[in-house]
Coordinates of C-alpha atoms in Angstrom, one line a residue:
M1 CA 43.3 43.0 -37.3
G2 CA 44.9 42.6 -40.6
I3 CA 45.7 38.7 -41.7
F4 CA 47.7 39.9 -44.9
P5 CA 51.3 39.2 -44.6
N6 CA 54.3 41.9 -44.6
R7 CA 57.3 41.3 -47.3
Y8 CA 58.5 39.3 -45.1
G9 CA 56.2 36.9 -45.0
L10 CA 54.8 37.6 -41.4
S11 CA 50.8 38.5 -41.0
P12 CA 51.0 41.5 -38.5
A13 CA 49.6 39.7 -35.5
E14 CA 53.4 37.7 -36.1
C15 CA 55.1 40.4 -37.0
S16 CA 54.0 42.2 -33.6
R17 CA 55.3 39.1 -31.2
Y18 CA 59.3 38.8 -32.8
V19 CA 59.4 42.0 -32.6
S20 CA 58.2 41.8 -28.9
T21 CA 61.4 39.1 -28.2
V22 CA 63.9 41.9 -29.4
R23 CA 65.3 43.5 -26.2
L24 CA 66.7 46.6 -25.8
D25 CA 67.7 47.1 -22.3
R26 CA 71.4 45.6 -23.4
S27 CA 71.7 48.2 -26.2
S28 CA 72.8 51.8 -26.0
L29 CA 69.5 53.2 -26.2
G30 CA 68.1 51.0 -23.8
G31 CA 70.3 51.7 -20.9
Q32 CA 69.5 54.9 -21.3
L33 CA 65.9 55.1 -22.1
C34 CA 64.3 51.9 -20.7
P35 CA 62.8 52.4 -17.7
G36 CA 65.2 49.6 -15.7
G37 CA 68.0 51.5 -16.9
R38 CA 67.2 54.1 -15.5
H39 CA 69.4 53.8 -12.1
I40 CA 67.4 54.8 -8.9
L41 CA 68.3 54.4 -5.4
C42 CA 65.9 53.6 -2.9
D43 CA 65.6 53.8 0.9
P44 CA 63.7 50.3 1.9
S45 CA 63.1 52.0 5.4
A46 CA 61.7 55.1 3.6
K47 CA 58.0 55.5 5.9
Y48 CA 56.3 57.5 3.1
R49 CA 55.3 56.9 -1.2
S50 CA 57.2 58.5 -3.1
I51 CA 55.3 61.2 -5.4
D52 CA 55.8 60.0 -8.6
G53 CA 55.0 56.3 -7.7
S54 CA 59.1 55.5 -7.8
C55 CA 60.3 53.1 -5.5
N56 CA 57.0 51.4 -4.6
N57 CA 58.2 48.0 -5.3
L58 CA 62.1 47.5 -3.9
E59 CA 63.4 44.8 -6.7
N60 CA 61.8 47.3 -9.8
P61 CA 61.8 50.8 -8.7
H62 CA 60.2 52.1 -11.8
W63 CA 57.2 49.8 -11.5
G64 CA 54.0 51.9 -11.3
S65 CA 56.3 55.3 -11.8
A66 CA 55.0 58.4 -13.6
F67 CA 55.1 58.3 -17.0
T68 CA 55.9 54.4 -18.0
A69 CA 53.5 52.5 -19.7
Y70 CA 50.3 51.3 -19.1
N71 CA 50.1 47.5 -19.4
R72 CA 47.9 45.6 -21.1
I73 CA 44.9 42.6 -20.6
L74 CA 45.2 41.4 -24.4
L75 CA 47.8 42.1 -26.9
P76 CA 47.5 44.9 -29.3
E77 CA 45.9 44.7 -32.1
Y78 CA 46.9 47.6 -34.9
T79 CA 46.7 47.5 -38.6
D80 CA 50.2 47.2 -39.0
G81 CA 50.9 44.7 -36.1
I82 CA 53.5 48.0 -34.6
Q83 CA 51.0 51.1 -34.2
S84 CA 48.5 51.9 -37.4
P85 CA 45.4 51.5 -35.9
K86 CA 42.4 50.4 -36.7
K87 CA 40.7 53.0 -39.3
E88 CA 36.7 53.4 -41.0
F89 CA 38.3 53.1 -44.4
G90 CA 40.4 50.1 -46.4
V91 CA 40.9 46.9 -45.6
H92 CA 39.0 45.8 -42.5
A93 CA 36.7 49.3 -42.3
L94 CA 35.4 49.8 -38.6
P95 CA 32.2 52.3 -38.5
N96 CA 32.9 55.7 -37.9
P97 CA 33.3 57.1 -34.6
R98 CA 31.1 59.9 -35.0
L99 CA 28.3 57.6 -36.7
V100 CA 28.2 54.9 -34.4
S101 CA 28.1 57.7 -31.6
A102 CA 25.3 59.5 -33.4
T103 CA 23.0 56.5 -33.8
L104 CA 22.9 55.4 -30.5
S105 CA 22.3 59.0 -29.3
S106 CA 19.4 59.6 -31.4
R107 CA 17.8 56.9 -29.1
R108 CA 18.9 59.0 -26.0
T109 CA 16.2 57.9 -23.3
D110 CA 16.9 59.7 -20.8
Q111 CA 16.6 57.4 -17.9
Q112 CA 17.3 58.3 -14.4
D113 CA 18.7 55.8 -11.8
A114 CA 16.2 55.3 -9.1
D115 CA 18.8 54.8 -6.1
K116 CA 22.4 56.2 -7.3
T117 CA 23.7 59.5 -7.4
L118 CA 25.7 62.4 -8.6
A119 CA 28.5 61.7 -5.8
F120 CA 28.7 58.0 -8.0
M121 CA 29.3 59.2 -10.9
Q122 CA 31.7 62.0 -9.7
W123 CA 33.8 59.5 -7.5
S124 CA 33.8 57.4 -10.6
R125 CA 35.7 60.1 -12.4
F126 CA 37.9 60.9 -9.3
V127 CA 38.9 57.6 -8.9
S128 CA 39.7 57.6 -13.0
H129 CA 41.8 60.6 -12.6
D130 CA 43.9 59.2 -10.0
L131 CA 44.9 56.1 -11.7
S132 CA 45.6 57.4 -15.1
F133 CA 46.1 60.4 -17.9
T134 CA 47.4 60.2 -21.0
P135 CA 49.4 62.7 -22.8
T136 CA 49.0 63.8 -26.3
R137 CA 51.8 64.0 -28.6
K138 CA 53.1 67.6 -29.3
M139 CA 55.0 69.1 -32.1
V140 CA 58.2 67.7 -32.1
W141 CA 60.7 71.2 -31.8
T142 CA 57.7 73.8 -29.8
K143 CA 56.2 71.4 -28.0
A144 CA 52.7 73.0 -29.1
P145 CA 49.7 71.0 -29.2
I146 CA 48.9 69.8 -32.4
R147 CA 46.2 71.1 -34.3
C148 CA 44.0 68.5 -36.6
C149 CA 40.8 70.8 -37.6
E150 CA 40.2 73.8 -38.4
P151 CA 39.3 75.8 -36.0
D152 CA 35.1 76.3 -38.1
G153 CA 35.5 72.6 -37.8
N154 CA 37.1 72.0 -41.2
W155 CA 39.5 70.2 -42.5
L156 CA 42.9 71.4 -42.9
A157 CA 44.8 71.6 -46.4
P158 CA 46.4 68.0 -46.7
R159 CA 49.5 69.6 -46.3
Y160 CA 48.8 70.8 -42.9
V161 CA 48.0 67.4 -41.3
H162 CA 50.4 66.4 -39.2
P163 CA 51.2 62.3 -39.1
D164 CA 49.8 62.4 -35.8
C165 CA 46.1 63.7 -36.6
Q166 CA 44.0 61.3 -36.7
A167 CA 40.8 63.7 -36.9
I168 CA 37.1 62.4 -36.3
R169 CA 34.9 62.9 -39.7
V170 CA 31.8 64.0 -39.6
P171 CA 28.8 62.9 -41.4
D172 CA 28.0 65.4 -43.7
D173 CA 23.8 64.9 -42.4
D174 CA 24.8 64.4 -38.8
T175 CA 21.7 66.4 -37.2
D176 CA 23.8 68.0 -34.4
Y177 CA 26.9 69.8 -36.6
S178 CA 25.4 70.0 -39.9
Q179 CA 24.4 73.4 -38.8
H180 CA 27.3 74.4 -37.7
W181 CA 29.0 73.1 -40.7
V182 CA 31.4 70.9 -38.7
R183 CA 32.9 68.2 -41.0
C184 CA 36.0 67.5 -39.0
L185 CA 36.3 66.6 -35.1
D186 CA 40.0 66.8 -33.4
Y187 CA 42.0 63.8 -32.4
V188 CA 46.1 63.7 -31.3
R189 CA 47.2 60.5 -31.1
S190 CA 48.3 59.7 -27.8
M191 CA 51.8 59.3 -26.6
T192 CA 54.0 55.7 -26.9
V193 CA 56.6 55.2 -24.3
L194 CA 58.8 52.2 -24.2
R195 CA 57.2 49.3 -22.9
S196 CA 58.1 47.9 -19.1
D197 CA 59.4 45.0 -20.2
C198 CA 62.0 47.2 -22.6
S199 CA 60.8 44.6 -26.0
L200 CA 60.9 46.4 -28.7
G201 CA 57.4 46.8 -29.6
P202 CA 54.4 47.1 -30.5
A203 CA 53.5 50.7 -29.1
E204 CA 52.3 51.4 -25.7
Q205 CA 50.7 54.7 -24.4
M206 CA 52.4 56.5 -21.7
N207 CA 50.4 57.2 -17.9
Q208 CA 51.8 60.1 -17.1
V209 CA 50.6 60.0 -13.4
S210 CA 51.2 57.2 -10.9
H211 CA 49.6 53.8 -11.7
F212 CA 48.6 53.4 -7.7
L213 CA 45.5 54.7 -6.4
D214 CA 47.2 57.6 -4.5
A215 CA 45.3 60.5 -4.5
S216 CA 47.6 61.6 -7.2
N217 CA 45.3 63.9 -8.3
V218 CA 45.4 65.7 -5.3
Y219 CA 49.3 66.1 -4.6
G220 CA 50.8 66.0 -8.5
S221 CA 53.0 63.0 -9.6
T222 CA 56.1 65.2 -10.1
Q223 CA 58.4 66.9 -7.4
A224 CA 57.6 70.2 -9.3
D225 CA 53.8 69.3 -9.3
S226 CA 54.3 68.4 -5.3
R227 CA 55.8 71.9 -4.5
R228 CA 53.6 73.9 -6.5
I229 CA 50.5 73.4 -4.4
R230 CA 52.4 72.7 -0.9
S231 CA 52.7 75.4 1.4
F232 CA 55.8 74.3 3.2
E233 CA 54.1 75.3 6.7
A234 CA 52.4 73.5 9.1
G235 CA 51.8 70.6 6.1
Q236 CA 49.6 72.9 4.9
L237 CA 48.4 72.6 0.9
R238 CA 48.1 76.2 -0.2
V239 CA 45.1 77.7 -0.7
A240 CA 43.3 81.2 -1.9
R241 CA 40.8 82.8 0.6
H242 CA 37.8 84.1 -1.0
N243 CA 35.0 85.2 1.3
D244 CA 36.9 84.0 4.2
R245 CA 36.7 79.9 2.6
D246 CA 39.9 78.2 1.0
Y247 CA 39.8 77.3 -2.5
M248 CA 42.6 76.4 -4.7
P249 CA 45.2 78.3 -5.5
R250 CA 45.1 80.3 -8.8
N251 CA 46.8 79.7 -12.1
T252 CA 49.1 82.3 -12.5
D253 CA 48.4 81.7 -16.5
D254 CA 45.4 82.3 -16.1
D255 CA 43.4 83.3 -13.6
D256 CA 40.1 81.5 -14.1
L257 CA 41.6 78.5 -13.4
Y258 CA 43.0 76.3 -10.6
V259 CA 46.2 74.9 -9.9
S260 CA 45.9 71.7 -8.5
G261 CA 47.8 67.8 -8.6
D262 CA 45.6 67.6 -12.0
Q263 CA 44.8 70.4 -13.9
R264 CA 41.8 68.0 -15.1
I265 CA 39.6 69.7 -13.1
N266 CA 39.4 73.1 -14.3
G267 CA 37.5 71.2 -17.1
D268 CA 34.7 71.8 -14.8
V269 CA 32.6 72.8 -11.8
Q270 CA 31.9 69.3 -10.2
A271 CA 35.5 68.4 -11.0
A272 CA 36.7 71.4 -9.1
A273 CA 34.0 71.0 -6.6
M274 CA 35.2 67.6 -5.7
Q275 CA 39.1 68.6 -5.6
T276 CA 37.5 71.5 -3.3
L277 CA 36.9 69.2 -0.8
W278 CA 40.2 67.0 -0.5
L279 CA 42.3 69.9 -0.6
R280 CA 40.8 71.4 2.9
E281 CA 40.5 67.5 4.5
H282 CA 44.6 67.6 4.0
N283 CA 44.1 70.6 5.4
R284 CA 42.3 70.0 8.4
V285 CA 43.8 66.7 8.8
A286 CA 47.5 68.7 9.0
R287 CA 45.8 71.1 11.8
A288 CA 44.7 68.5 13.9
L289 CA 47.8 66.7 13.3
A290 CA 50.1 69.3 14.0
K291 CA 47.9 70.1 17.7
L292 CA 48.5 66.5 18.8
N293 CA 52.2 66.6 17.8
P294 CA 53.6 69.9 18.2
H295 CA 56.9 69.2 17.9
W296 CA 56.3 67.6 14.4
S297 CA 58.5 69.6 11.4
D298 CA 56.4 70.8 8.0
E299 CA 57.4 67.8 6.1
T300 CA 56.1 65.5 8.9
I301 CA 53.0 67.0 9.1
Y302 CA 52.6 66.6 5.2
Q303 CA 53.0 63.7 5.1
E304 CA 51.5 62.0 8.0
A305 CA 48.1 63.8 6.7
R306 CA 48.9 62.7 2.8
R307 CA 48.3 59.3 4.4
I308 CA 45.5 59.0 6.1
V309 CA 44.1 61.0 3.4
V310 CA 45.3 58.3 0.4
A311 CA 44.0 55.6 3.5
E312 CA 41.1 57.5 3.7
I313 CA 40.3 57.8 -0.4
Q314 CA 41.4 53.7 -0.7
H315 CA 38.8 52.7 2.0
V316 CA 35.9 55.2 0.5
T317 CA 36.9 53.3 -3.4
Y318 CA 37.4 49.7 -2.0
H319 CA 34.8 49.5 0.6
E320 CA 31.9 52.3 -0.2
W321 CA 32.1 52.9 -4.2
L322 CA 33.4 49.1 -5.7
P323 CA 30.4 47.1 -4.5
L324 CA 28.0 49.1 -6.0
L325 CA 29.6 49.3 -9.1
I326 CA 30.9 46.0 -9.9
G327 CA 28.3 44.6 -8.0
K328 CA 28.7 42.3 -4.4
R329 CA 29.8 38.9 -5.5
Y330 CA 32.9 40.8 -7.2
A331 CA 33.7 42.5 -5.1
R332 CA 33.7 40.2 -2.6
T333 CA 36.1 38.2 -4.6
I334 CA 38.9 41.4 -4.0
A335 CA 37.4 41.2 -0.2
D336 CA 37.8 37.6 0.1
R337 CA 42.0 38.1 -0.6
L338 CA 42.1 40.9 1.3
P339 CA 43.7 40.5 4.8
R340 CA 41.9 39.5 7.5
N341 CA 44.0 41.0 10.7
Q342 CA 47.3 43.0 11.4
S343 CA 49.1 40.1 11.9
D344 CA 48.7 39.2 8.0
D345 CA 51.2 39.8 5.2
G346 CA 48.4 40.6 3.5
L347 CA 47.8 40.8 -0.1
Y348 CA 50.4 42.6 -1.6
N349 CA 53.1 40.7 -4.0
E350 CA 56.4 42.0 -5.2
N351 CA 56.3 40.1 -8.3
S352 CA 52.8 41.6 -9.1
E353 CA 53.4 44.5 -11.9
P354 CA 51.0 47.3 -10.9
G355 CA 50.8 49.3 -14.2
V356 CA 46.8 50.4 -14.8
Y357 CA 45.6 48.3 -17.3
N358 CA 45.6 49.9 -21.3
E359 CA 41.9 48.5 -21.3
V360 CA 40.5 50.0 -18.2
A361 CA 42.0 53.4 -18.3
T362 CA 41.6 54.3 -21.9
S363 CA 37.8 52.7 -22.4
V364 CA 36.1 51.2 -19.5
L365 CA 36.5 53.7 -16.7
S366 CA 34.9 56.2 -19.3
F367 CA 31.4 54.7 -18.8
A368 CA 31.4 57.5 -15.8
Q369 CA 30.6 60.0 -18.4
S370 CA 27.0 57.9 -19.9
L371 CA 26.2 59.0 -15.5
R372 CA 26.8 62.7 -16.2
Q373 CA 23.8 64.5 -16.0
G374 CA 22.8 68.2 -18.2
S375 CA 21.7 69.9 -15.0
L376 CA 23.1 70.3 -11.9
S377 CA 20.9 71.2 -9.2
L378 CA 22.2 73.3 -6.5
V379 CA 20.1 72.0 -3.7
P380 CA 19.9 74.0 -0.5
E381 CA 19.5 72.8 2.9
D382 CA 16.0 72.6 3.8
D383 CA 16.1 70.2 0.2
D384 CA 12.9 72.3 -0.9
A385 CA 12.4 70.8 -4.9
Q386 CA 10.9 73.6 -5.9
K387 CA 14.1 75.7 -4.9
S388 CA 16.7 73.0 -6.0
N389 CA 14.7 72.9 -9.8
E390 CA 14.9 77.0 -9.9
S391 CA 18.8 77.2 -8.9
L392 CA 20.9 74.8 -11.3
I393 CA 24.1 75.3 -13.5
E394 CA 24.3 73.8 -16.9
L395 CA 27.6 71.0 -17.6
A396 CA 28.3 73.0 -20.8
A397 CA 28.2 76.2 -19.0
S398 CA 31.1 75.2 -16.5
F399 CA 33.3 73.9 -18.9
Y400 CA 36.4 75.4 -17.8
K401 CA 34.8 78.1 -15.6
P402 CA 35.8 76.2 -12.4
R403 CA 35.4 79.3 -10.0
L404 CA 32.1 79.1 -10.6
L405 CA 32.1 77.1 -7.2
E406 CA 32.8 80.7 -5.5
D407 CA 29.8 82.6 -6.1
A408 CA 27.8 82.1 -3.0
E409 CA 26.1 79.0 -1.9
T410 CA 27.5 77.2 -5.0
L411 CA 29.9 74.8 -3.2
D412 CA 27.1 73.4 -0.7
G413 CA 24.4 73.1 -3.4
L414 CA 26.2 71.0 -5.7
V415 CA 27.6 69.1 -3.0
R416 CA 24.3 68.6 -1.5
G417 CA 23.3 67.9 -5.9
F418 CA 26.3 65.0 -5.4
A419 CA 24.3 63.7 -2.8
R420 CA 21.0 63.9 -3.6
Q421 CA 20.3 64.0 -7.3
S422 CA 20.1 61.1 -9.3
S423 CA 22.6 60.0 -11.8
R424 CA 21.5 59.2 -15.5
K425 CA 21.3 55.1 -16.1
L426 CA 24.6 53.1 -18.2
D427 CA 23.4 53.5 -21.4
L428 CA 25.3 54.7 -24.9
S429 CA 23.6 57.3 -24.6
L430 CA 25.8 60.9 -23.4
V431 CA 24.0 64.5 -22.9
V432 CA 23.8 66.7 -25.2
D433 CA 26.4 68.7 -23.4
L434 CA 29.2 65.7 -23.7
S435 CA 28.2 64.1 -27.2
S436 CA 28.2 67.4 -29.5
Q437 CA 29.1 70.7 -26.8
L438 CA 32.3 69.4 -25.0
Y439 CA 34.5 71.8 -24.0
K440 CA 32.8 74.0 -26.3
T441 CA 34.1 78.1 -26.5
N442 CA 33.6 81.3 -27.9
D443 CA 35.8 80.4 -30.5
S444 CA 34.6 77.1 -31.5
A445 CA 31.8 76.4 -33.7
A446 CA 30.7 73.4 -31.9
G447 CA 32.2 71.2 -29.2
L448 CA 33.1 67.7 -29.0
D449 CA 31.6 64.1 -28.6
R450 CA 33.5 62.4 -25.7
L451 CA 32.1 59.1 -27.3
S452 CA 33.2 60.1 -30.6
F453 CA 36.7 60.7 -28.9
D454 CA 36.9 57.5 -26.4
I455 CA 35.7 54.9 -29.4
Q456 CA 38.6 56.6 -31.6
R457 CA 41.1 56.6 -28.8
G458 CA 40.6 52.3 -28.6
R459 CA 41.3 52.2 -32.0
D460 CA 44.6 54.5 -31.4
H461 CA 45.5 52.7 -28.4
G462 CA 45.1 49.3 -31.2
L463 CA 42.6 47.6 -28.1
A464 CA 40.8 44.1 -29.0
D465 CA 37.5 44.2 -29.9
Y466 CA 34.8 43.6 -27.0
N467 CA 33.8 40.0 -27.7
D468 CA 37.8 38.9 -27.4
Y469 CA 37.0 40.7 -24.1
R470 CA 33.8 39.2 -23.1
H471 CA 35.7 35.9 -24.5
L472 CA 38.5 36.6 -21.6
C473 CA 36.1 36.9 -18.9
G474 CA 34.3 33.9 -19.7
L475 CA 31.2 35.1 -21.3
R476 CA 29.3 34.3 -24.4
Q477 CA 30.7 35.7 -27.4
A478 CA 27.8 38.0 -29.0
K479 CA 27.0 36.7 -32.4
S480 CA 24.7 39.7 -33.9
F481 CA 23.8 42.9 -33.2
D482 CA 21.1 44.5 -34.8
D483 CA 20.8 47.4 -36.2
F484 CA 24.3 48.1 -36.0
L485 CA 25.3 50.3 -39.3
D486 CA 26.1 46.9 -41.3
H487 CA 29.0 45.8 -39.4
T488 CA 29.0 42.3 -37.2
P489 CA 29.8 42.1 -33.4
G490 CA 33.5 41.3 -34.3
D491 CA 33.9 45.6 -35.4
V492 CA 32.4 46.2 -31.9
D493 CA 34.7 48.5 -29.9
L494 CA 35.5 47.7 -26.3
V495 CA 33.9 51.5 -25.0
V496 CA 30.8 51.0 -27.2
G497 CA 30.1 47.0 -26.5
G498 CA 30.5 47.9 -22.7
L499 CA 28.0 50.0 -22.7
A500 CA 25.3 48.6 -24.6
E501 CA 25.5 45.6 -21.7
R502 CA 22.5 44.9 -19.1
S503 CA 23.6 45.6 -15.4
I504 CA 24.4 42.4 -13.7
E505 CA 22.4 41.9 -10.4
D506 CA 23.4 44.3 -7.7
A507 CA 25.8 45.9 -9.9
A508 CA 25.8 49.1 -12.0
I509 CA 28.1 48.3 -15.0
G510 CA 27.4 44.7 -17.5
P511 CA 29.5 41.9 -16.5
T512 CA 32.4 42.7 -18.7
F513 CA 33.1 45.7 -17.8
G514 CA 32.7 44.5 -14.0
C515 CA 35.3 41.6 -15.2
L516 CA 37.8 43.9 -16.3
I517 CA 37.4 46.2 -13.4
A518 CA 37.6 43.6 -11.1
A519 CA 41.2 42.4 -12.2
Q520 CA 41.8 46.2 -12.4
F521 CA 41.5 46.9 -8.9
L522 CA 42.3 43.5 -7.7
R523 CA 45.8 44.9 -9.4
T524 CA 45.7 48.0 -8.0
R525 CA 45.7 46.4 -4.0
R526 CA 48.1 43.5 -5.0
A527 CA 50.9 45.3 -6.4
D528 CA 51.3 48.1 -3.7
R529 CA 53.5 47.9 -1.3
F530 CA 52.0 51.5 0.4
F531 CA 48.2 50.4 0.8
Y532 CA 46.3 51.1 3.8
D533 CA 46.0 48.1 5.5
S534 CA 49.5 46.4 4.4
T535 CA 51.7 45.1 7.2
R536 CA 54.8 44.9 4.6
Q537 CA 55.3 48.9 4.5
P538 CA 57.5 49.8 6.4
K539 CA 55.4 52.2 8.8
P540 CA 52.2 50.0 9.5
F541 CA 49.1 51.7 10.4
T542 CA 48.7 50.5 14.0
T543 CA 45.7 48.6 15.0
N544 CA 43.9 51.3 16.6
Q545 CA 44.8 53.3 13.5
M546 CA 43.4 51.0 11.3
A547 CA 40.2 51.2 13.4
E548 CA 39.6 54.9 12.8
L549 CA 40.3 54.5 9.1
K550 CA 38.0 51.8 8.8
K551 CA 35.2 54.5 9.7
A552 CA 36.0 56.8 6.7
T553 CA 33.4 57.5 4.4
L554 CA 32.3 60.4 1.8
A555 CA 30.0 61.4 3.4
R556 CA 32.0 62.5 6.2
I557 CA 34.2 63.6 3.9
F558 CA 31.3 66.1 3.0
C559 CA 30.1 67.6 5.8
D560 CA 33.5 67.8 7.5
N561 CA 34.8 70.0 3.9
G562 CA 31.7 72.2 2.7
D563 CA 31.0 75.5 3.9
N564 CA 28.2 74.7 6.1
I565 CA 26.6 71.3 5.5
A566 CA 24.2 70.3 8.0
K567 CA 22.9 66.9 7.1
M568 CA 23.9 64.1 4.9
Q569 CA 23.2 60.0 4.5
S570 CA 25.6 57.8 5.1
N571 CA 26.3 56.5 1.9
V572 CA 26.1 59.7 -0.5
F573 CA 26.8 57.2 -3.7
L574 CA 23.0 56.4 -2.5
K575 CA 19.8 58.4 -2.7
P576 CA 18.6 59.1 0.9
Q577 CA 15.6 56.1 1.6
V578 CA 14.7 53.7 4.3
R579 CA 18.1 53.1 6.2
N580 CA 20.1 55.7 4.7
E581 CA 17.6 58.8 5.7
L582 CA 19.6 62.0 6.1
Q583 CA 21.6 62.3 9.3
S584 CA 22.9 65.6 11.4
C585 CA 26.7 66.1 10.3
Q586 CA 27.0 66.3 14.3
N587 CA 25.7 63.1 14.8
F588 CA 28.8 61.1 15.0
D589 CA 27.1 57.6 15.8
A590 CA 25.5 57.7 12.0
I591 CA 28.7 59.6 9.9
E592 CA 31.3 58.5 12.1
R593 CA 34.8 61.1 12.3
I594 CA 38.1 59.6 12.1
D595 CA 39.8 59.8 16.4
L596 CA 42.7 61.8 15.2
T597 CA 44.2 61.5 19.0
K598 CA 45.8 57.6 17.4
W599 CA 48.4 59.9 15.7
I600 CA 49.8 61.0 19.3
E601 CA 53.2 60.0 18.7
N602 CA 54.0 58.7 21.9
I603 CA 50.6 57.0 21.8
A604 CA 50.8 55.1 18.1
Y605 CA 54.6 54.6 18.0

């Protein structure tokens, strides 16, 4: 970060600290625009969480709601202390993002994880999409997207470069891009929003979904999104029927795309497959509740089914995914603080702000991209290896083609592939589909580079250096890096340093990312009044209902919501092996199913 004083004699860091003491909530501007300035009426006895996350915290009803600022683990580091990102030129220059990515990718090892599956990778993406979605800036008057490069990958003429552009320069000798004469990769700065405490600055980026683990990617984070995907009949979500199967409804503006709570699911066929399973799960639960409680209204059925689906997602995340991601030691740190019984008030703390950490949303959760495979096996029911090798979808061929799902056997093939195909090992090397072909279309000379984008976004958001987070987590700071482009450890971006770390003990990630994710998911649990095992919510689940919800597994979701899935291992994040063998989906002892009769109203309440 810059250390030179400005004309007032303050360094950028001092300037940043000073302007942060200036409050806007008592000004005419702040009264209208500050999160706390918006008057929200909350019903303390409301049984169900809101769609946008508001009113979760009754004292601060805007906390955790959509379109509010991320929180920070460390103070932002902008070159000017306010909003100017670190750059590759000028004072305190940082290495070019594409050069870093290309250099690291040149050491591609293509290591496969011996134990973890693509389900582990895809759940990591699913959770990331539930917690965060950072919008980019648009043209002020037209709201049109900002273009920073020519369609052929060349630079725009200087007079056409928008101030919010931070396009990534492609080196002249780039192995992947030079053959297409690509010199410029698009990057538009993220949208900012007033800080949650309504102080003046430095810049904070916006999260346009709710900050809670609340299935916002399934149900949406605005009333408009919610209404668009509901049928308003028997608590169901809208579907499109194809070959007697339910899929997400079509987008009226583009029939090749789906409509859902999160439009990112159209980006590739794997994201669309997972979203389809949860759409079907909601409707399956809603149908069962309607039969058990025929007097319930559409709204009651929808809300009760939504509560159950959110609980399933939270249980899978905390009890199946997190222990494998951060290791049992870190997972125990979170679990030991969870309520032991229904009489316990639980972990909820009304003084804990639920805002997702900028560092986690921007850099840490992007680790999932490293785990992705370029070729997706469509695994047949008999698990014939030869047939799996013959039936493949190339990842790049599925970008913005989600309706590939509707081809015969594709959804089930992908679901079995989730559970049986290995993920790649965590490292700095991404498959070529992501390192130079990301979202490539017929109209573009080449695709984007995911790692370059993540590096540039971390700088745009003013994230501190990797070493600063190691220090925060009580780890020894890195002193040197071999072959790191003539730069020092103080230049290393968080996403690069975190991906470069060796995984610890029984975790899938290294100590810095593990530390930050543990902090995030403790906060995500602690600040959510409606967390599924919280007794502080107006309508806690009963003891019998909680016992059923704790049976939730992703394996059962796969079994119940595929087209014709007959076998599955009980833990789909790990490959079939001893003590995790493939079982019949009809074996409810091995792969338990939630007994929804515990929701019959005259029994449950």
